[in-house]
């Protein structure tokens, strides 16, 4: 069981996604704002090694941004995640 304690998993959070024409991307510079398809109060995806495992919401703790887990996904729910 101790060998499991030495295994690391990369966690990432997907805030949202969008699609835009390449010419618009090429015109972007510092200060550009990219609108995402996620609403402010919508849950975000939490991934472990690029596999969805949970949903959560953004919280601010002091000067840091964190994620509060709101639900752990079933296999069926994880399958609804689209890259």
Coordinates of C-alpha atoms in Angstrom, one line a residue:
X1 CA 0.0 0.0 0.0
X2 CA 2.9 2.4 0.6
X3 CA 3.8 2.3 -3.1
X4 CA 0.4 4.0 -3.9
X5 CA 1.4 6.9 -1.7
X6 CA 4.3 7.6 -4.1
X7 CA 2.0 7.9 -7.2
X8 CA 1.2 11.4 -8.4
X9 CA -1.8 12.5 -10.4
X10 CA -2.0 15.7 -12.4
X11 CA -5.2 17.6 -11.6
X12 CA -6.5 20.3 -14.0
X13 CA -9.6 22.4 -14.2
X14 CA -11.5 23.4 -17.3
X15 CA -13.0 26.8 -16.9
X16 CA -14.7 26.8 -20.3
X17 CA -14.2 26.5 -24.0
X18 CA -14.8 28.6 -27.1
X19 CA -14.2 28.4 -30.9
X20 CA -13.0 31.4 -32.9
X21 CA -11.6 32.0 -36.4
X22 CA -7.9 31.9 -36.7
X23 CA -7.7 35.5 -38.0
X24 CA -9.3 36.6 -34.7
X25 CA -6.7 34.6 -32.7
X26 CA -3.8 36.1 -34.7
X27 CA -5.0 39.6 -34.0
X28 CA -5.1 39.1 -30.2
X29 CA -2.5 40.8 -28.0
X30 CA -2.0 41.6 -24.4
X31 CA -5.2 42.5 -22.7
X32 CA -7.4 40.6 -25.1
X33 CA -10.4 39.0 -23.5
X34 CA -11.6 35.6 -24.6
X35 CA -15.2 34.8 -23.8
X36 CA -15.8 31.2 -22.7
X37 CA -19.0 29.2 -23.0
X38 CA -19.3 28.9 -19.3
X39 CA -21.7 31.0 -17.2
X40 CA -20.5 32.5 -14.0
X41 CA -22.5 30.2 -11.8
X42 CA -22.0 27.1 -13.8
X43 CA -20.0 24.2 -12.4
X44 CA -16.5 23.5 -14.0
X45 CA -14.8 20.2 -14.8
X46 CA -12.1 18.7 -12.7
X47 CA -9.8 16.3 -14.5
X48 CA -7.2 13.8 -13.2
X49 CA -4.6 13.0 -15.9
X50 CA -7.0 14.5 -18.5
X51 CA -9.9 12.2 -17.3
X52 CA -13.0 13.9 -15.8
X53 CA -13.5 12.9 -12.2
X54 CA -15.6 15.7 -10.6
X55 CA -17.4 19.0 -11.0
X56 CA -16.7 22.0 -8.9
X57 CA -16.9 25.7 -8.4
X58 CA -14.3 28.4 -8.3
X59 CA -13.5 29.9 -4.9
X60 CA -11.0 32.6 -3.8
X61 CA -8.9 31.9 -0.7
X62 CA -6.9 34.9 0.2
X63 CA -4.8 35.7 -2.9
X64 CA -5.2 32.2 -4.4
X65 CA -7.9 30.7 -6.7
X66 CA -9.1 27.3 -5.7
X67 CA -11.8 24.8 -6.6
X68 CA -14.5 23.5 -4.3
X69 CA -15.6 20.0 -5.3
X70 CA -19.4 19.9 -5.7
X71 CA -19.8 16.4 -7.0
X72 CA -17.8 13.3 -7.9
X73 CA -18.7 11.8 -11.3
X74 CA -20.0 8.4 -12.2
X75 CA -18.5 6.7 -15.3
X76 CA -21.6 7.7 -17.3
X77 CA -21.3 11.4 -16.2
X78 CA -17.6 11.4 -17.0
X79 CA -18.4 10.2 -20.5
X80 CA -20.4 13.4 -21.2
X81 CA -17.2 15.5 -21.1
X82 CA -16.1 16.7 -24.5
X83 CA -12.6 17.9 -25.3

